[in-house]
GROMACS .gro file of C-alpha atoms in nm:
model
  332
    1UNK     CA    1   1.005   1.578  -0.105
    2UNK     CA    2   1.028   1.220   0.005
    3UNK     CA    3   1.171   1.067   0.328
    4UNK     CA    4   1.298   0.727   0.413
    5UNK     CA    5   1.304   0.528   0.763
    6UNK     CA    6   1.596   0.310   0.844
    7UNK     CA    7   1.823   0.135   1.063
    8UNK     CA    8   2.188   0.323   1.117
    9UNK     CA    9   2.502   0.095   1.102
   10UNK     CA   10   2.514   0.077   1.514
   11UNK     CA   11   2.105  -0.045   1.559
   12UNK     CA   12   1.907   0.320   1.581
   13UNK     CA   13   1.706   0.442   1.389
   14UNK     CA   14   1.686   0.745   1.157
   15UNK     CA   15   1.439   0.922   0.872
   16UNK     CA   16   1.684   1.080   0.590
   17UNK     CA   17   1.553   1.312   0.306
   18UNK     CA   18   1.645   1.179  -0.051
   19UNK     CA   19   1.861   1.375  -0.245
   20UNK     CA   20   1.779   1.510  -0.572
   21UNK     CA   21   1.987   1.244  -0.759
   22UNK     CA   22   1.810   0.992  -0.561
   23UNK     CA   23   2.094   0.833  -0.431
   24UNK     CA   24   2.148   0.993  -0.114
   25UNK     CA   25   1.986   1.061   0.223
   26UNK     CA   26   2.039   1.382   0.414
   27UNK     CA   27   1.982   1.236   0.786
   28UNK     CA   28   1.740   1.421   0.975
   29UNK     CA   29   1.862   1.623   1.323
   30UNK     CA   30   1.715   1.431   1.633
   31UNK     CA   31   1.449   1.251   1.403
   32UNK     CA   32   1.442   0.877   1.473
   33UNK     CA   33   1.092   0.828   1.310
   34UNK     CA   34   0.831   0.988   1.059
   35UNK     CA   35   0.585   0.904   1.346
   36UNK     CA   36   0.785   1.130   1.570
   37UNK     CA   37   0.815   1.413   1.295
   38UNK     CA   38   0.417   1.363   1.238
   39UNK     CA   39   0.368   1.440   1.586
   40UNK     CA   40   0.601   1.690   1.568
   41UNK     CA   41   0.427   1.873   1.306
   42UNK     CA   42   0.038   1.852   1.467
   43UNK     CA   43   0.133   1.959   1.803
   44UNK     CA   44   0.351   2.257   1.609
   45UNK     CA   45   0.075   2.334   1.372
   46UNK     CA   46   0.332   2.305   1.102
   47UNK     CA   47   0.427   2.116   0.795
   48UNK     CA   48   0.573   1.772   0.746
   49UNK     CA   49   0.802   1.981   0.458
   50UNK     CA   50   0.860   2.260   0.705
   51UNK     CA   51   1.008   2.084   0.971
   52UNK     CA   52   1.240   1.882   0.733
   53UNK     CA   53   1.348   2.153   0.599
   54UNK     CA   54   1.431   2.267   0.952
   55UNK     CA   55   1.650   1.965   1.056
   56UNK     CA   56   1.824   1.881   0.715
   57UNK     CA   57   2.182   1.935   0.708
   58UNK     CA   58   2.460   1.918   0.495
   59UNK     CA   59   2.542   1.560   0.541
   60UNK     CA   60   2.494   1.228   0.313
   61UNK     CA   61   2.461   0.854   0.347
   62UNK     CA   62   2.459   0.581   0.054
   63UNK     CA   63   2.100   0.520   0.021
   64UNK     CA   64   2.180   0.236  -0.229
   65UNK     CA   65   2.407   0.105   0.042
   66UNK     CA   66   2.089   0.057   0.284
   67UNK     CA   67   1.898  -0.121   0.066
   68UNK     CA   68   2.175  -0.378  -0.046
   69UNK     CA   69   2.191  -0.449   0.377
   70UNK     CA   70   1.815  -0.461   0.385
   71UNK     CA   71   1.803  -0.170   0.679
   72UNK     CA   72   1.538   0.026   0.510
   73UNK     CA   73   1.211   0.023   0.687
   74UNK     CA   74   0.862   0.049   0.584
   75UNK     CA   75   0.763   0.464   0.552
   76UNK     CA   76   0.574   0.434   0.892
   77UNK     CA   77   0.535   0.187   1.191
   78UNK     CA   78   0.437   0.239   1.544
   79UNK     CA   79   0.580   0.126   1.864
   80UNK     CA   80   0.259  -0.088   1.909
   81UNK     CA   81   0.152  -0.235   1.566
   82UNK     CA   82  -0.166  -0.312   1.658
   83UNK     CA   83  -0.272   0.068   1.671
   84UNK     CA   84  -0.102   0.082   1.276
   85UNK     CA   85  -0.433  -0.015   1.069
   86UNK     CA   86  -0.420  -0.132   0.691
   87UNK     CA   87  -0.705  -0.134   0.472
   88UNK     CA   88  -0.771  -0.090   0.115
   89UNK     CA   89  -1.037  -0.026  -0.125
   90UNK     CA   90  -1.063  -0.205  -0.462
   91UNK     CA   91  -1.259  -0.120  -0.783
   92UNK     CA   92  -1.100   0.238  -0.860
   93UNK     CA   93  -0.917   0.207  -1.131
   94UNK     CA   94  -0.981   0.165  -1.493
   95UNK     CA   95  -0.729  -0.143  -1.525
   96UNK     CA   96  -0.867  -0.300  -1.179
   97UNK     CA   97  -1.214  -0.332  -1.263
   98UNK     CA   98  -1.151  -0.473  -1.589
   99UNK     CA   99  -0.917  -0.720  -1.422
  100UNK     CA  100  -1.107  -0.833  -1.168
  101UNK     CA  101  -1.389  -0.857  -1.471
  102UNK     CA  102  -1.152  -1.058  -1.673
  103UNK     CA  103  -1.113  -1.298  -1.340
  104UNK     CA  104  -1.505  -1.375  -1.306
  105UNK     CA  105  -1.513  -1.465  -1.688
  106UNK     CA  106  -1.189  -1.741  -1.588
  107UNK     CA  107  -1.425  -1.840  -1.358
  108UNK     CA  108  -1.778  -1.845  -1.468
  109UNK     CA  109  -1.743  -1.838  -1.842
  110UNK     CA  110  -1.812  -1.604  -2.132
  111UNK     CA  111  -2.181  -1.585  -2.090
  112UNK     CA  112  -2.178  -1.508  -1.712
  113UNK     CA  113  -2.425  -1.181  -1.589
  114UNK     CA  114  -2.230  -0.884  -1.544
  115UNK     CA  115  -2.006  -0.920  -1.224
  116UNK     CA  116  -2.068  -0.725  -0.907
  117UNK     CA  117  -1.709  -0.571  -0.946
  118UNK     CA  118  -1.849  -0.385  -1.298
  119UNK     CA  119  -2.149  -0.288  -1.148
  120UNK     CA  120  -1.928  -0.142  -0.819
  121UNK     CA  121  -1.711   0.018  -1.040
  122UNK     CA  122  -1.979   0.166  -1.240
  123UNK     CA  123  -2.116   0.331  -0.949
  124UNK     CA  124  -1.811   0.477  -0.842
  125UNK     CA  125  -1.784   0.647  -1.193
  126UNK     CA  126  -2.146   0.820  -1.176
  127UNK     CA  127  -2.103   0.915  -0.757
  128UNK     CA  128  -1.719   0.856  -0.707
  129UNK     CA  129  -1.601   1.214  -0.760
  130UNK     CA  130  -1.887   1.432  -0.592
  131UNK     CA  131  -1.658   1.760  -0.531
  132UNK     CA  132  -1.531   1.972  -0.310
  133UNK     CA  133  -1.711   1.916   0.086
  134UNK     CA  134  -1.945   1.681  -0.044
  135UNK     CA  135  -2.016   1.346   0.021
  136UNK     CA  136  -2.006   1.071  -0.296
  137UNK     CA  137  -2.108   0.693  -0.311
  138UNK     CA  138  -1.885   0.431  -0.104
  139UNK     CA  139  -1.630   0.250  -0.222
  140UNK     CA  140  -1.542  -0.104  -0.195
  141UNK     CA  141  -1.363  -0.157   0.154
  142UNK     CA  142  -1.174  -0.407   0.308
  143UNK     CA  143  -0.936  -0.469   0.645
  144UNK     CA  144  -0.616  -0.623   0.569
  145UNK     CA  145  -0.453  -0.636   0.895
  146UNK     CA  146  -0.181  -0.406   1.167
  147UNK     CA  147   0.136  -0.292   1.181
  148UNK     CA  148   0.297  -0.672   1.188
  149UNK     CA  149   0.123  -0.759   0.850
  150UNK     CA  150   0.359  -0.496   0.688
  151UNK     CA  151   0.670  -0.650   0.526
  152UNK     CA  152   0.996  -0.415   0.483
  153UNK     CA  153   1.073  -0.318   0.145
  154UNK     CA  154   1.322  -0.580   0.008
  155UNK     CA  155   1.167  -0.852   0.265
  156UNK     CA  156   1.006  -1.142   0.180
  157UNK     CA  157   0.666  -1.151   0.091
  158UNK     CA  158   0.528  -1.524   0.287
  159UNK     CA  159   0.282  -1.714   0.081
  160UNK     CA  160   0.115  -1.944   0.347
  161UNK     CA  161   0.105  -2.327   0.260
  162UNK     CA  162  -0.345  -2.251   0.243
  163UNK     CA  163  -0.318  -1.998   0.001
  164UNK     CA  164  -0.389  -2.125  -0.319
  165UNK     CA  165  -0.162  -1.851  -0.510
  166UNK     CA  166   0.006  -1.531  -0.406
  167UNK     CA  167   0.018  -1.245  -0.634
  168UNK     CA  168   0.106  -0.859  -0.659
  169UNK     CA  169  -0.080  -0.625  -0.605
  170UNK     CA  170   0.099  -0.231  -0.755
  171UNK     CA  171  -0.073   0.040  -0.518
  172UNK     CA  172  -0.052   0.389  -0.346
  173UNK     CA  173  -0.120   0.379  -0.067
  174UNK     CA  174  -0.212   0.698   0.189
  175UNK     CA  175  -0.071   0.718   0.569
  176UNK     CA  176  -0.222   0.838   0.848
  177UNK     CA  177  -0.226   0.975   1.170
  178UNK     CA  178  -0.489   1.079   1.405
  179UNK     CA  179  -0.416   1.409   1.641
  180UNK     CA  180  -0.463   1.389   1.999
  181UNK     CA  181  -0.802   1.525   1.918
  182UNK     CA  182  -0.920   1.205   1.693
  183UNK     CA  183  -0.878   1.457   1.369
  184UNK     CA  184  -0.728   1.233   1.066
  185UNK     CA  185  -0.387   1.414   0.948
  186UNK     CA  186  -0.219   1.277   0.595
  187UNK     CA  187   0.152   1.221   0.632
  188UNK     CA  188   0.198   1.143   0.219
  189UNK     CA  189   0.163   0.870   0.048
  190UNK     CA  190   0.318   0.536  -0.103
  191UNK     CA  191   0.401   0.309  -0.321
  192UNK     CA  192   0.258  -0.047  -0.165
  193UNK     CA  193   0.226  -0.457  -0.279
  194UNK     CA  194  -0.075  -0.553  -0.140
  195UNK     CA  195  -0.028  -0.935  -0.238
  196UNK     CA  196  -0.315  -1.108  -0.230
  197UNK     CA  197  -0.454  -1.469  -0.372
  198UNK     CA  198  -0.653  -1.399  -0.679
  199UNK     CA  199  -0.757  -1.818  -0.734
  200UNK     CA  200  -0.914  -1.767  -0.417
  201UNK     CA  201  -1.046  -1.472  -0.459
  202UNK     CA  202  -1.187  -1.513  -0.811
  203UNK     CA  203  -1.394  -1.889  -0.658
  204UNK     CA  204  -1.651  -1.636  -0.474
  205UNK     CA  205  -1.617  -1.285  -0.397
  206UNK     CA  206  -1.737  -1.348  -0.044
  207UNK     CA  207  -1.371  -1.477  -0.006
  208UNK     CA  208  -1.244  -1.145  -0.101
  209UNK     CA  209  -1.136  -1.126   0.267
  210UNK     CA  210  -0.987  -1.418   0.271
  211UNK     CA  211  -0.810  -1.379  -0.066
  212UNK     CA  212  -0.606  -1.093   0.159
  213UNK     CA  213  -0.311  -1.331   0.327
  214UNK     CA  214  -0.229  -1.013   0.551
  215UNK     CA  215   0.108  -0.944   0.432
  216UNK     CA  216   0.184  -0.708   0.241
  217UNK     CA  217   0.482  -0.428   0.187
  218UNK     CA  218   0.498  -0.022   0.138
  219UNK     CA  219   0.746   0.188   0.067
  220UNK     CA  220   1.066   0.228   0.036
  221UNK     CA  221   0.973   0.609   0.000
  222UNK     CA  222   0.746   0.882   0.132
  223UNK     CA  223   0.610   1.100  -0.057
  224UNK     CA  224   0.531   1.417   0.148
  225UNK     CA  225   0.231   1.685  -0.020
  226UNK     CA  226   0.022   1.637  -0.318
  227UNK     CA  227  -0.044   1.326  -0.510
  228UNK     CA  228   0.043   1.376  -0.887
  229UNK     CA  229  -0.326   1.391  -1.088
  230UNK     CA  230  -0.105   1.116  -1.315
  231UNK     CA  231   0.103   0.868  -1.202
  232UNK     CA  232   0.281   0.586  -1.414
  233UNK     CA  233   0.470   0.339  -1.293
  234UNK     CA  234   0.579  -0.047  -1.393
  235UNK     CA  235   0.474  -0.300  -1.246
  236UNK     CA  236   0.715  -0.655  -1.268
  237UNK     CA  237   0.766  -1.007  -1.223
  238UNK     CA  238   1.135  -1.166  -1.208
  239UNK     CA  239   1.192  -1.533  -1.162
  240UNK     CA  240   1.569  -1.624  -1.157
  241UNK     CA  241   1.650  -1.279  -1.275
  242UNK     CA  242   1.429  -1.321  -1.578
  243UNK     CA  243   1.154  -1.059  -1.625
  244UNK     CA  244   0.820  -1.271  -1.704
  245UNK     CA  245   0.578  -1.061  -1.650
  246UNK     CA  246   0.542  -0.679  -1.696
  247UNK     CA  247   0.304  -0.395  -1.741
  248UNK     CA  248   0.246   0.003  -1.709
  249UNK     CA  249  -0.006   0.104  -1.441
  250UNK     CA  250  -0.170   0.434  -1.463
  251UNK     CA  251  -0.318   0.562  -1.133
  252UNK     CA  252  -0.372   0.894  -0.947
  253UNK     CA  253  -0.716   1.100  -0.947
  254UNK     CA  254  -0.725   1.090  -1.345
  255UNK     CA  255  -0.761   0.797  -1.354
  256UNK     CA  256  -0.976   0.674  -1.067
  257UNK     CA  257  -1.280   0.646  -1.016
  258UNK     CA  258  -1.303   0.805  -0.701
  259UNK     CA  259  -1.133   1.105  -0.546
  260UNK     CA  260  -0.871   1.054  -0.237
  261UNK     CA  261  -1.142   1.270  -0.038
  262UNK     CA  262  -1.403   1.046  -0.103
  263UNK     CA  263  -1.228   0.737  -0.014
  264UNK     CA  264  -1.076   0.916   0.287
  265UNK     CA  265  -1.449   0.989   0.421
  266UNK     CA  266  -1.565   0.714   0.397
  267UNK     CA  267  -1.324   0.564   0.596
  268UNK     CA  268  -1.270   0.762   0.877
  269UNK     CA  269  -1.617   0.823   0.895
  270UNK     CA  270  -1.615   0.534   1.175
  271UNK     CA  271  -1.500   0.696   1.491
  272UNK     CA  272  -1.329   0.361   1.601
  273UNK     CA  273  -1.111   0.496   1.288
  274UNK     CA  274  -1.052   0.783   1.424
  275UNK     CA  275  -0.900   0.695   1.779
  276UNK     CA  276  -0.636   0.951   1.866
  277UNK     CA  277  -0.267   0.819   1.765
  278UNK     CA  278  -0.334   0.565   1.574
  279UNK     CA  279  -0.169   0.519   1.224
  280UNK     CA  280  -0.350   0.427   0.932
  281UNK     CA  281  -0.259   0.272   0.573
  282UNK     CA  282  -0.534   0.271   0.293
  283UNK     CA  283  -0.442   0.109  -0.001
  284UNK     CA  284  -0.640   0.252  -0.260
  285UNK     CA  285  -0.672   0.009  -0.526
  286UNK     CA  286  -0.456  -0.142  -0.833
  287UNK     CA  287  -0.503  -0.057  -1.196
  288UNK     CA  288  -0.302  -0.426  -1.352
  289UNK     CA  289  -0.216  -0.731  -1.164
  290UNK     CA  290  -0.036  -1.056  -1.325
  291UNK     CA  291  -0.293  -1.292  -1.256
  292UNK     CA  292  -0.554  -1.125  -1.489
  293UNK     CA  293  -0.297  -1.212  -1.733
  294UNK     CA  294  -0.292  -1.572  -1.701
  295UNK     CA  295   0.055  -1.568  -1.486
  296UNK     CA  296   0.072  -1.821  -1.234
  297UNK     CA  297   0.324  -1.719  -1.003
  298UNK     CA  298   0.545  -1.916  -0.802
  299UNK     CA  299   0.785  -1.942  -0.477
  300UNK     CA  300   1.105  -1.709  -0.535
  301UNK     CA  301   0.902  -1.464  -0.788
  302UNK     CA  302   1.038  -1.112  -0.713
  303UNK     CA  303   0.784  -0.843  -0.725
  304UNK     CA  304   0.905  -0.529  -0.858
  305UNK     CA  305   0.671  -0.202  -0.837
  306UNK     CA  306   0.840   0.136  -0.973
  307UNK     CA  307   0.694   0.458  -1.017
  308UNK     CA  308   0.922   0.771  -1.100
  309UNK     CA  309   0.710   1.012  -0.858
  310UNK     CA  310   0.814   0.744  -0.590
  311UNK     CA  311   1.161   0.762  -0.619
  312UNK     CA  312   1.321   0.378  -0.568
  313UNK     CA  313   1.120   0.077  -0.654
  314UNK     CA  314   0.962  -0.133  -0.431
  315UNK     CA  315   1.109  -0.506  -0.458
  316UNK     CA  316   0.983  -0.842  -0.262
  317UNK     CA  317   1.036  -1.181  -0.284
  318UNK     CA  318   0.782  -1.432  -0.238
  319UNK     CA  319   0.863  -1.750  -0.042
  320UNK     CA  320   0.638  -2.077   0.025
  321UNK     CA  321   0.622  -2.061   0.409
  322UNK     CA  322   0.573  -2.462   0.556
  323UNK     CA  323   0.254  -2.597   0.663
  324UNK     CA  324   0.107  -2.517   1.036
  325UNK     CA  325  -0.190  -2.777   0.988
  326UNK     CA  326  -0.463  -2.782   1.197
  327UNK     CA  327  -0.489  -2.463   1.407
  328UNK     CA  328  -0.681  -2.576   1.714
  329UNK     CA  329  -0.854  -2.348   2.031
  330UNK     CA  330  -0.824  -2.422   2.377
  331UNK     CA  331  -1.077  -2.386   2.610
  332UNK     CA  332  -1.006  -2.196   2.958
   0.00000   0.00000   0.00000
């Protein structure tokens, strides 16, 4: 099952179900967003899947159709995006930690000591998976920003005139919402670009934060219940129409080095995580990325992330973004 938030033809807003050609949305009776059918479903002790099922009717609308007029939203937002968290976690894959390997070699040459990111990663592999109700090692964590950080799929993607690159990032990414109680509920998950600058990144590690630039983009689908063990997906550069860069990504539990439940402890083991109606995104980590390839990318790149389990792929365009200078503080 897999929803999608947009905007109707008259300014509302709606959350359809995608048909099983993938080509259509059955709108959703009095549903104007998956935030509203989350709550919904916590203060009916129900399912996300039992309530669509509920207020699904017979009806269709050209999903292609909202994506060529850019109303598709991201999978979740909240009425105040500051209360819409997004984090991630890094070093869980396979692919990612010998990628982000590959980009301390670029760096520090062949003969450098083994990075922190191998030695992370190796951790995760020995304590990442500690089964069922118990607790493992903790991941790599990071903040990347709130709700206005997240760009709409088939927005662009700003690279700031700072940054010293901007590249994708191919993720899944979990969403979140905390009960009125402060208990952590799963809405499904998604695909996500987390977009970050590797060049600065790959200078110092301590500029892993800044390496972030904020934006990113999720969706254009949710996917509602279980996570695949596998999933494989592509993940692509265009320039001009051109494909220039491209490569399979393998992710899910087989092939991370941590379980969900881990990673999900260990961050809303922090009860300011945990404050009641907040949303959450946690991007947990990407198996490839371009720039551990040697692609440099550049202003007008389209980012293309596709994954069969997710229905639609993800597409962005990033665009240089002029230079705000100096920004100064004033005193009061």
């Amino acid at each position: 099952m897999r929803l999608v938030q947009y905007i109707t033809i008259d300014g509302g807003r709606r959350v359809g179900l995608v048909s099983d050609d993938g080509d259509r949305l059955h709108p959703l009776d009095k549903t104007s967003t998956v935030l509203e059918l989350a709550e919904a479903a916590i203060a009916q002790g129900a399912s996300i899947a039992a309530l669509v099922e509920k207020r699904t009717g017979a009806a269709t609308i050209d999903y292609g159709e909202l994506l060529r007029d850019g109303r598709v939203l991201a999978p979740v937002d909240h009425p105040e995006p500051a209360r819409f968290l997004v984090t991630g976690t890094g070093l869980t894959h396979t692919g990612s930690a010998a990628a982000r390997d590959k980009m301390h070699v670029l760096t520090h040459g062949e003969d450098a000591e083994e990075s922190d990111s191998l030695k992370i990663f190796r951790m995760g592999l020995e304590g990442g998976k500690p089964g069922a109700g118990k607790i493992g090692i903790q991941p790599e964590w990071f903040f990347k920003g709130v709700g206005t950080c997240v760009v709409p799929p088939g927005a662009d993607l700003p690279m700031p005139a700072f940054a010293k690159a901007g590249a994708e990032e191919a993720e899944i990414v979990g969403l979140y919402l905390n009960g009125p109680d402060g208990r952590p509920y799963r809405i499904g998950y998604a695909l996500g670009n987390e977009y970050s600058d590797h060049v600065t990144e790959a200078e110092n590690y301590l500029y892993l934060a800044h390496s972030k630039l904020r934006s990113c983009s999720i969706g254009p689908e949710l996917l509602i219940g279980d996570l695949p063990e596998e999933v494989r997906g592509h993940s692509r550069i265009l320039r001009d129409g051109t494909v220039v860069w491209e490569q399979e990504f393998l992710s899910g539990e087989a092939h991370m080095s941590h379980s969900i439940a881990n990673l999900e402890h260990f961050h809303f083991r922090y009860p300011m995580h945990r404050r009641a109606g907040d949303l959450h995104a946690y991007f947990f980590g990407a198996a490839v990325m371009s720039y551990a390839s040697g692609v440099k990318t550049a202003s007008g790149d389209e980012y293309e992330i596709q994954a069969q389990t997710f229905g639609k792929p993800l597409r962005n365009r990033m665009v240089s973004v002029p230079d705000e200078g100096l920004v100064a503080v004033t005193q009061l």
